[in-house]
Amino acid sequence: MSATLAIDVRGMTKRFGRRTVVDNVDLAVATGEIVGFLGPNGSGKTTTIRMICGLLRPDAGQGTVLGLDVRTQSAAIKRQVGYMTQRFSFYEDLTIAENLTFVARLYELKPVEEAVAKTLEGLGLSSRKDQLAGTLSGGWKQRLALAACIMHQPRLLLLDEPTAGVDPKARREFWDEIHRLAADGLTVLVSTHYMDEAERCHRIGYIAYGRMLATGTVEEVVRGSGLVTYIVHGALRPEQMRALSMADGVEQIAPFGASLHVVGTDRSKLEAALAPLKGEAGIGVEPGETSLEDVFIKFMTGAQERAA
Ligand SMILES: Nc1ncnc2c1ncn2[C@@H]1O[C@H](COP(=O)(O)OP(=O)(O)OP(=O)(O)O)[C@@H](O)[C@H]1O
Ligand SMILES: [Mg+2]
C-alpha cells in the first residue's frame, strides 16, 4: 500500500515551548496526486510541511515520505523534494541566470550551465536571462521559483502558498503547470488560502489549531460538513435582517453581491427561519449549494470555540 503513497505519515506533532502547534496530524498523499492544504493563519500548515520535507524534527509521529522514514532519513528525503517556501523570493539583485546557477550549484547539478540553459528554455526566459530577477512581475517570479525548485527533478513538490498575491491569469498558468507536472507523476502538496485553488486539487486537507479537521475531495468535505444553504435574493429590510440573523438554526449569513447565503445544519429549523420571508414582495428564497468557504468558516468558528 505505502509503495503508492508519496506521503504516509501519522500522528505528526510539533511543540514550540509549551504550545502544540501541530497536533497528531495524519496525512496520506498518493503518488501523482495534488493535495491542497488549507487552514487559517497560524494553524500549522508551514510547520507540517517542514516536518514532511525533513527540515524540522517532529516531536512525535511516524511514517514515510517517498518511502523513506520521516524520522531517520531526512537527508535523503530533502534531496528528492522540491520545497517552495512561503514568501519565496529570489536574490533580486542577481540576474535570472545567476539565480538559477546558484540553485543548480546548491543541488550539485552537473553540468551547471546545461541545467540552467534547459530551465531557462523551458520557461521561455532564455532571451531575458541577464535581466535582474527583481525586475520580473509577480507572476514571473513565481514561475521562476517553481522552475528552480524542480531543477533537480524532485519526486515530491511541497509548495507553501505559492500564488499569494499573484494575479488570476498568472495563478491559472501556475496551476496549469502544476497539473502538467502531476500528470508526469510528480506528487504535489500545496498550501493555499484561495478557495478556487482548493477546487483545483484532487483532494484537500483542512487544518485548524494544529488539528486536521477534514480530508477528502472538495465534494466529500462539503458533504461531510452537514451544512445546508439557502439563497435569499432581494434586499432585506434591517429588521428582517436582524430577525434572520437571530433566528434559531441560522449559523451563518454571508452577502454575495445582491443575494445572501444563509447557512445552517438543521434543514427544518433553517426553513422555519426563512419562512417569514417567503411571499414578501421582491424577495426570493431558494435552496443553494454550500460553498467550501461556508464550510471553512464553520470549521474555524468551531475550532475557535473548542480552543477557548
Ligand atoms: N520556530 C517557531 N518557534 C515558535 N513558534 C513557531 C515557530 N514556527 C511557527 N510557530 C508558531 O506555530 C504556529 C503555526 O505556525 P505555521 O507557520 O505552521 O502556520 P501556518 O498555517 O503556516 O500559517 P499561515 O497561513 O499564516 O502561513 C503559529 O502560532 C506560529 O506562530
Ligand atoms: Mg504558513
Coordinates of N, CA, C and O in Angstrom, one line a residue, residues 34-182:
I34 N -2.5 15.7 -6.4 CA -2.3 17.1 -6.0 C -3.2 17.3 -4.8 O -4.5 17.2 -4.9
V35 N -2.6 17.6 -3.6 CA -3.4 17.7 -2.4 C -3.3 19.2 -1.9 O -2.2 19.7 -1.8
G36 N -4.4 19.8 -1.7 CA -4.4 21.2 -1.2 C -4.4 21.2 0.4 O -5.1 20.3 1.0
F37 N -3.7 22.1 1.0 CA -3.6 22.2 2.4 C -4.1 23.5 2.8 O -3.5 24.6 2.5
L38 N -5.3 23.5 3.5 CA -5.9 24.8 3.8 C -6.1 24.9 5.3 O -6.1 23.9 6.1
G39 N -6.3 26.1 5.8 CA -6.5 26.4 7.2 C -6.1 27.8 7.5 O -5.3 28.4 6.8
P40 N -6.7 28.4 8.6 CA -6.4 29.8 8.9 C -4.9 30.0 9.2 O -4.2 29.1 9.4
N41 N -4.6 31.3 9.3 CA -3.2 31.7 9.6 C -2.8 31.1 11.0 O -3.6 31.1 11.9
G42 N -1.6 30.6 11.0 CA -1.1 30.1 12.3 C -1.6 28.7 12.6 O -1.5 28.3 13.8
S43 N -2.3 28.0 11.7 CA -2.9 26.7 12.0 C -1.9 25.6 12.0 O -2.2 24.5 12.4
G44 N -0.7 25.8 11.4 CA 0.3 24.7 11.4 C 0.6 24.2 10.0 O 1.3 23.1 10.0
K45 N 0.2 24.8 9.0 CA 0.5 24.3 7.6 C 2.0 24.3 7.3 O 2.6 23.3 6.9
T46 N 2.6 25.5 7.5 CA 4.1 25.6 7.2 C 4.9 24.6 8.1 O 5.8 23.9 7.6
T47 N 4.5 24.5 9.4 CA 5.2 23.6 10.3 C 5.1 22.2 9.8 O 6.0 21.4 9.8
T48 N 3.9 21.8 9.4 CA 3.6 20.4 8.9 C 4.5 20.1 7.7 O 5.2 19.1 7.6
I49 N 4.5 21.1 6.7 CA 5.3 20.9 5.5 C 6.7 20.8 5.8 O 7.4 19.9 5.3
R50 N 7.2 21.6 6.8 CA 8.6 21.5 7.1 C 9.0 20.2 7.8 O 10.1 19.7 7.6
M51 N 8.1 19.6 8.5 CA 8.3 18.2 9.1 C 8.4 17.2 8.0 O 9.2 16.3 8.0
I52 N 7.5 17.3 7.0 CA 7.4 16.4 5.9 C 8.7 16.4 5.1 O 9.1 15.4 4.6
C53 N 9.2 17.6 4.8 CA 10.4 17.6 4.0 C 11.7 17.4 4.7 O 12.8 17.5 4.2
G54 N 11.6 17.1 6.0 CA 12.8 16.8 6.7 C 13.6 18.0 7.3 O 14.7 17.8 7.7
L55 N 13.0 19.2 7.3 CA 13.7 20.3 7.8 C 13.5 20.5 9.3 O 14.2 21.2 9.9
L56 N 12.4 19.9 9.8 CA 12.0 20.1 11.2 C 11.7 18.7 11.8 O 11.0 17.9 11.2
R57 N 12.3 18.5 12.9 CA 12.1 17.2 13.5 C 10.8 17.1 14.3 O 10.6 17.9 15.2
P58 N 9.9 16.2 14.0 CA 8.7 16.1 14.7 C 8.9 15.6 16.2 O 9.9 14.9 16.4
D59 N 8.1 16.1 17.1 CA 8.2 15.6 18.5 C 7.6 14.3 18.7 O 7.9 13.5 19.6
A60 N 6.6 14.0 17.8 CA 6.0 12.7 17.8 C 5.5 12.4 16.4 O 5.3 13.3 15.6
G61 N 5.2 11.1 16.1 CA 4.7 10.8 14.8 C 5.7 9.9 14.0 O 6.9 9.8 14.4
Q62 N 5.2 9.3 13.0 CA 6.0 8.4 12.2 C 5.4 8.3 10.9 O 4.3 8.7 10.6
G63 N 6.2 7.6 10.0 CA 5.7 7.3 8.7 C 6.8 7.5 7.6 O 8.0 7.6 8.0
T64 N 6.3 7.5 6.4 CA 7.3 7.6 5.3 C 7.0 8.8 4.3 O 5.8 9.2 4.2
V65 N 8.0 9.3 3.8 CA 7.9 10.3 2.7 C 8.7 9.7 1.5 O 9.9 9.5 1.7
L66 N 8.1 9.5 0.4 CA 8.8 8.8 -0.7 C 9.4 7.5 -0.3 O 10.5 7.1 -0.7
G67 N 8.7 6.8 0.6 CA 9.2 5.5 1.0 C 10.3 5.6 2.0 O 10.8 4.5 2.5
L68 N 10.7 6.8 2.4 CA 11.8 6.9 3.4 C 11.3 7.3 4.7 O 10.3 8.0 4.8
D69 N 11.9 6.9 5.8 CA 11.5 7.1 7.1 C 11.6 8.6 7.5 O 12.7 9.2 7.4
V70 N 10.5 9.2 7.8 CA 10.4 10.6 8.1 C 11.3 11.0 9.3 O 11.7 12.2 9.4
R71 N 11.5 10.1 10.2 CA 12.3 10.5 11.4 C 13.8 10.3 11.2 O 14.6 11.0 11.7
T72 N 14.2 9.3 10.4 CA 15.6 8.9 10.4 C 16.3 9.2 9.0 O 17.5 9.2 8.9
Q73 N 15.5 9.4 8.0 CA 16.1 9.6 6.6 C 15.8 10.9 6.0 O 15.7 11.1 4.8
S74 N 15.9 12.0 6.9 CA 15.5 13.3 6.4 C 16.5 13.8 5.3 O 16.1 14.5 4.4
A75 N 17.7 13.4 5.4 CA 18.7 13.9 4.4 C 18.4 13.4 3.0 O 18.4 14.1 2.1
A76 N 18.0 12.1 3.0 CA 17.6 11.5 1.7 C 16.3 12.1 1.2 O 16.1 12.3 0.0
I77 N 15.4 12.4 2.1 CA 14.1 13.0 1.7 C 14.3 14.3 1.1 O 13.8 14.6 0.0
K78 N 15.2 15.2 1.7 CA 15.4 16.5 1.3 C 15.9 16.5 -0.2 O 15.5 17.4 -1.0
R79 N 16.7 15.6 -0.5 CA 17.3 15.5 -1.9 C 16.2 15.3 -3.0 O 16.4 15.6 -4.1
Q80 N 15.1 14.6 -2.6 CA 14.1 14.3 -3.6 C 12.8 15.1 -3.5 O 11.8 14.8 -4.1
V81 N 12.9 16.2 -2.7 CA 11.8 17.0 -2.5 C 12.1 18.4 -3.1 O 13.2 18.9 -2.9
G82 N 11.1 19.0 -3.7 CA 11.2 20.4 -4.1 C 10.4 21.2 -3.2 O 9.2 21.0 -3.1
Y83 N 11.0 22.1 -2.5 CA 10.2 22.9 -1.5 C 10.2 24.4 -1.8 O 11.3 25.0 -1.9
M84 N 9.1 24.9 -2.1 CA 8.9 26.3 -2.4 C 8.4 27.0 -1.1 O 7.3 26.8 -0.7
T85 N 9.3 27.7 -0.4 CA 8.9 28.3 0.9 C 7.9 29.4 0.7 O 7.8 30.0 -0.3
Q86 N 7.2 29.6 1.8 CA 6.2 30.7 1.8 C 7.0 32.0 1.6 O 8.1 32.1 2.2
R87 N 6.5 33.0 0.9 CA 7.2 34.2 0.6 C 8.5 34.0 0.0 O 9.5 34.6 0.3
F88 N 8.6 32.9 -0.9 CA 9.9 32.6 -1.5 C 10.3 33.9 -2.3 O 9.5 34.5 -3.0
S89 N 11.5 34.2 -2.3 CA 11.9 35.3 -3.2 C 13.4 35.0 -3.6 O 14.1 34.3 -3.0
F90 N 13.6 35.5 -4.8 CA 15.0 35.3 -5.4 C 15.8 36.4 -4.9 O 15.4 37.4 -4.3
Y91 N 17.1 36.3 -5.1 CA 18.0 37.4 -4.9 C 17.7 38.4 -6.0 O 18.0 38.2 -7.2
E92 N 17.1 39.5 -5.6 CA 16.5 40.5 -6.5 C 17.6 41.2 -7.3 O 17.4 41.6 -8.4
D93 N 18.8 41.2 -6.7 CA 19.9 42.0 -7.4 C 20.8 41.0 -8.1 O 22.0 41.4 -8.5
L94 N 20.4 39.8 -8.3 CA 21.1 38.9 -9.2 C 20.2 38.7 -10.5 O 19.0 38.9 -10.4
T95 N 20.9 38.3 -11.6 CA 20.1 38.1 -12.8 C 19.3 36.8 -12.7 O 19.6 36.0 -11.8
I96 N 18.4 36.6 -13.6 CA 17.6 35.3 -13.6 C 18.6 34.1 -13.7 O 18.5 33.2 -13.0
A97 N 19.6 34.3 -14.7 CA 20.5 33.2 -14.9 C 21.4 32.9 -13.6 O 21.7 31.8 -13.3
E98 N 21.8 34.0 -13.0 CA 22.6 33.9 -11.8 C 21.9 33.2 -10.7 O 22.4 32.3 -9.9
N99 N 20.6 33.5 -10.5 CA 19.8 32.9 -9.5 C 19.7 31.4 -9.8 O 19.8 30.6 -8.8
L100 N 19.4 31.0 -11.0 CA 19.3 29.6 -11.3 C 20.6 28.9 -11.2 O 20.6 27.7 -10.7
T101 N 21.7 29.5 -11.5 CA 23.0 28.9 -11.3 C 23.3 28.6 -9.9 O 23.8 27.6 -9.5
F102 N 22.9 29.6 -9.0 CA 23.0 29.4 -7.6 C 22.3 28.1 -7.1 O 22.9 27.3 -6.4
V103 N 21.0 28.0 -7.6 CA 20.3 26.8 -7.2 C 20.9 25.5 -7.7 O 21.0 24.5 -7.0
A104 N 21.3 25.6 -9.0 CA 21.9 24.4 -9.6 C 23.2 23.9 -8.9 O 23.4 22.8 -8.7
R105 N 23.9 24.9 -8.4 CA 25.2 24.6 -7.6 C 24.8 24.0 -6.3 O 25.4 23.0 -5.8
L106 N 23.7 24.5 -5.7 CA 23.3 24.0 -4.4 C 22.9 22.5 -4.5 O 23.2 21.8 -3.6
Y107 N 22.3 22.2 -5.6 CA 21.9 20.8 -5.8 C 23.0 20.0 -6.5 O 22.7 18.8 -6.8
E108 N 24.1 20.6 -6.7 CA 25.2 19.9 -7.3 C 24.8 19.3 -8.7 O 25.2 18.2 -9.0
L109 N 24.1 20.1 -9.5 CA 23.7 19.6 -10.8 C 24.9 19.8 -11.7 O 25.6 20.8 -11.7
K110 N 25.1 18.8 -12.6 CA 26.3 18.8 -13.5 C 25.9 18.4 -14.9 O 25.2 17.4 -15.1
P111 N 26.3 19.2 -15.9 CA 27.0 20.5 -15.8 C 26.0 21.6 -15.5 O 24.9 21.6 -16.0
V112 N 26.4 22.5 -14.7 CA 25.6 23.6 -14.2 C 25.0 24.4 -15.4 O 23.7 24.7 -15.4
E113 N 25.8 24.7 -16.3 CA 25.4 25.6 -17.4 C 24.2 24.9 -18.2 O 23.3 25.6 -18.6
E114 N 24.3 23.6 -18.4 CA 23.3 22.9 -19.1 C 22.0 22.9 -18.4 O 20.9 23.2 -19.0
A115 N 22.1 22.7 -17.1 CA 20.8 22.6 -16.3 C 20.1 24.0 -16.3 O 18.9 24.1 -16.4
V116 N 21.0 25.1 -16.2 CA 20.4 26.4 -16.2 C 19.8 26.7 -17.6 O 18.7 27.3 -17.7
A117 N 20.5 26.4 -18.7 CA 20.0 26.7 -20.0 C 18.7 26.0 -20.3 O 17.8 26.5 -20.9
K118 N 18.6 24.7 -19.8 CA 17.4 23.9 -20.0 C 16.2 24.5 -19.3 O 15.1 24.6 -19.8
T119 N 16.5 25.0 -18.1 CA 15.4 25.6 -17.3 C 14.9 26.9 -17.9 O 13.8 27.2 -18.0
L120 N 15.9 27.7 -18.3 CA 15.6 29.0 -19.0 C 14.7 28.8 -20.2 O 13.8 29.5 -20.5
E121 N 15.1 27.7 -21.0 CA 14.4 27.4 -22.2 C 13.0 27.0 -21.9 O 12.0 27.4 -22.5
G122 N 12.9 26.1 -20.9 CA 11.5 25.6 -20.5 C 10.6 26.8 -20.1 O 9.4 26.7 -20.3
L123 N 11.2 27.8 -19.5 CA 10.4 28.9 -19.0 C 10.1 29.9 -20.2 O 9.3 30.8 -20.0
G124 N 10.9 29.8 -21.2 CA 10.8 30.8 -22.3 C 11.5 32.1 -21.9 O 11.1 33.2 -22.3
L125 N 12.5 32.0 -21.0 CA 13.2 33.2 -20.5 C 14.6 33.3 -21.0 O 15.4 34.2 -20.5
S126 N 15.0 32.5 -22.0 CA 16.4 32.5 -22.4 C 16.9 33.9 -22.8 O 18.0 34.3 -22.5
S127 N 16.0 34.6 -23.5 CA 16.4 35.9 -24.0 C 16.4 37.0 -22.9 O 17.0 38.0 -23.1
R128 N 15.9 36.6 -21.8 CA 15.9 37.6 -20.7 C 16.8 37.2 -19.5 O 16.6 37.7 -18.4
K129 N 17.6 36.2 -19.8 CA 18.4 35.6 -18.7 C 19.3 36.6 -17.9 O 19.6 36.4 -16.8
D130 N 19.7 37.7 -18.6 CA 20.5 38.7 -17.9 C 19.8 39.8 -17.2 O 20.4 40.7 -16.7
Q131 N 18.5 39.7 -17.2 CA 17.6 40.7 -16.5 C 17.7 40.4 -15.0 O 17.7 39.2 -14.6
L132 N 17.7 41.5 -14.2 CA 17.7 41.3 -12.8 C 16.3 40.6 -12.3 O 15.3 41.0 -12.8
A133 N 16.4 39.6 -11.5 CA 15.2 38.9 -11.0 C 14.2 39.9 -10.4 O 13.0 39.7 -10.5
G134 N 14.7 40.9 -9.7 CA 13.9 41.9 -9.0 C 13.0 42.6 -10.0 O 12.0 43.2 -9.5
T135 N 13.3 42.7 -11.3 CA 12.5 43.4 -12.2 C 11.4 42.6 -12.8 O 10.6 43.1 -13.6
L136 N 11.3 41.3 -12.5 CA 10.2 40.5 -13.0 C 8.9 40.8 -12.4 O 8.9 41.2 -11.2
S137 N 7.8 40.5 -13.1 CA 6.5 40.7 -12.5 C 6.3 39.6 -11.5 O 7.0 38.6 -11.5
G138 N 5.3 39.8 -10.6 CA 5.0 38.8 -9.5 C 4.7 37.4 -10.1 O 5.2 36.4 -9.6
G139 N 4.0 37.3 -11.2 CA 3.7 36.0 -11.8 C 4.9 35.3 -12.3 O 5.1 34.1 -12.2
W140 N 5.8 36.1 -13.0 CA 7.1 35.5 -13.5 C 8.0 35.1 -12.4 O 8.6 34.1 -12.5
K141 N 8.0 35.9 -11.3 CA 8.8 35.4 -10.1 C 8.4 34.1 -9.6 O 9.2 33.2 -9.3
Q142 N 7.0 33.9 -9.6 CA 6.5 32.6 -9.1 C 6.9 31.5 -10.1 O 7.3 30.4 -9.6
R143 N 6.8 31.7 -11.4 CA 7.2 30.7 -12.3 C 8.6 30.4 -12.2 O 9.0 29.2 -12.4
L144 N 9.4 31.4 -12.0 CA 10.9 31.2 -11.9 C 11.2 30.4 -10.6 O 12.0 29.4 -10.6
A145 N 10.5 30.7 -9.6 CA 10.7 30.0 -8.3 C 10.3 28.5 -8.5 O 11.0 27.6 -8.0
L146 N 9.2 28.3 -9.1 CA 8.7 26.9 -9.4 C 9.8 26.1 -10.2 O 10.1 25.0 -9.9
A147 N 10.2 26.8 -11.3 CA 11.2 26.1 -12.2 C 12.5 25.8 -11.4 O 13.1 24.8 -11.6
A148 N 12.8 26.7 -10.5 CA 14.1 26.5 -9.7 C 13.9 25.3 -8.8 O 14.8 24.5 -8.6
C149 N 12.7 25.1 -8.2 CA 12.6 24.0 -7.2 C 12.3 22.7 -7.9 O 12.3 21.7 -7.2
I150 N 12.2 22.7 -9.2 CA 12.1 21.3 -9.9 C 13.3 21.1 -10.8 O 13.4 20.0 -11.4
M151 N 14.3 21.9 -10.7 CA 15.6 21.7 -11.4 C 16.3 20.4 -11.1 O 16.9 19.8 -12.0
H152 N 16.2 20.0 -9.9 CA 16.9 18.7 -9.5 C 16.0 17.5 -9.6 O 16.2 16.5 -9.1
Q153 N 14.9 17.7 -10.4 CA 13.9 16.6 -10.7 C 13.4 15.9 -9.4 O 13.6 14.7 -9.3
P154 N 12.8 16.6 -8.5 CA 12.3 16.0 -7.3 C 11.1 15.1 -7.6 O 10.5 15.3 -8.7
R155 N 10.8 14.2 -6.7 CA 9.6 13.4 -6.9 C 8.4 13.9 -6.2 O 7.2 13.5 -6.4
L156 N 8.6 14.8 -5.3 CA 7.6 15.4 -4.5 C 7.8 16.9 -4.4 O 8.9 17.4 -4.1
L157 N 6.7 17.7 -4.6 CA 6.7 19.1 -4.6 C 5.9 19.6 -3.3 O 4.8 19.2 -3.2
L158 N 6.6 20.4 -2.5 CA 5.9 21.0 -1.4 C 5.8 22.5 -1.6 O 6.9 23.2 -1.6
L159 N 4.6 23.0 -1.9 CA 4.5 24.4 -2.3 C 3.7 25.1 -1.2 O 2.6 24.8 -0.9
D160 N 4.4 26.1 -0.5 CA 3.8 26.8 0.6 C 3.2 28.2 0.1 O 4.0 29.1 0.0
E161 N 1.9 28.3 -0.1 CA 1.3 29.5 -0.6 C 2.0 30.0 -1.8 O 2.5 31.2 -1.8
P162 N 2.2 29.2 -2.8 CA 3.0 29.7 -4.0 C 2.4 30.8 -4.8 O 3.1 31.5 -5.5
T163 N 1.1 31.1 -4.6 CA 0.5 32.1 -5.5 C 0.0 33.3 -4.7 O -0.8 34.0 -5.3
A164 N 0.4 33.4 -3.5 CA -0.1 34.6 -2.7 C 0.2 35.9 -3.4 O 1.4 36.1 -3.7
G165 N -0.8 36.7 -3.6 CA -0.6 38.0 -4.2 C -0.3 38.0 -5.7 O 0.1 39.0 -6.3
V166 N -0.6 36.8 -6.4 CA -0.4 36.8 -7.8 C -1.7 36.9 -8.6 O -2.7 36.5 -8.1
D167 N -1.7 37.6 -9.7 CA -3.0 37.9 -10.4 C -3.6 36.6 -11.0 O -3.0 35.6 -11.1
P168 N -4.9 36.7 -11.3 CA -5.7 35.5 -11.7 C -5.1 34.8 -12.9 O -5.1 33.6 -12.9
K169 N -4.6 35.5 -13.9 CA -4.1 34.9 -15.1 C -2.8 34.1 -14.8 O -2.7 33.0 -15.2
A170 N -1.9 34.8 -14.0 CA -0.7 34.1 -13.6 C -1.0 32.9 -12.7 O -0.3 31.9 -12.8
R171 N -2.0 33.0 -11.9 CA -2.3 31.9 -11.0 C -2.8 30.7 -11.8 O -2.5 29.6 -11.6
R172 N -3.6 31.0 -12.8 CA -4.2 29.9 -13.7 C -3.0 29.2 -14.4 O -3.0 28.0 -14.5
E173 N -2.1 30.0 -14.9 CA -0.9 29.4 -15.6 C -0.1 28.6 -14.7 O 0.4 27.5 -15.0
F174 N 0.0 29.1 -13.5 CA 0.8 28.4 -12.4 C 0.1 27.0 -12.2 O 0.8 26.0 -12.1
W175 N -1.2 27.0 -12.1 CA -1.9 25.8 -11.8 C -1.9 24.8 -13.0 O -1.9 23.6 -12.8
D176 N -2.0 25.4 -14.2 CA -1.8 24.5 -15.4 C -0.5 23.8 -15.3 O -0.4 22.6 -15.6
E177 N 0.5 24.5 -15.0 CA 1.9 23.9 -14.9 C 1.9 22.8 -13.8 O 2.4 21.7 -14.0
I178 N 1.3 23.0 -12.6 CA 1.2 22.0 -11.6 C 0.5 20.8 -12.0 O 0.9 19.7 -11.8
H179 N -0.6 20.9 -12.8 CA -1.3 19.8 -13.3 C -0.5 19.0 -14.3 O -0.5 17.8 -14.4
R180 N 0.3 19.7 -15.2 CA 1.2 19.1 -16.1 C 2.2 18.2 -15.4 O 2.5 17.1 -15.7
L181 N 2.8 18.8 -14.3 CA 3.8 18.1 -13.5 C 3.2 16.9 -12.8 O 3.9 15.8 -12.8
A182 N 2.0 17.0 -12.3 CA 1.4 15.9 -11.7 C 1.1 14.8 -12.7 O 1.2 13.6 -12.4

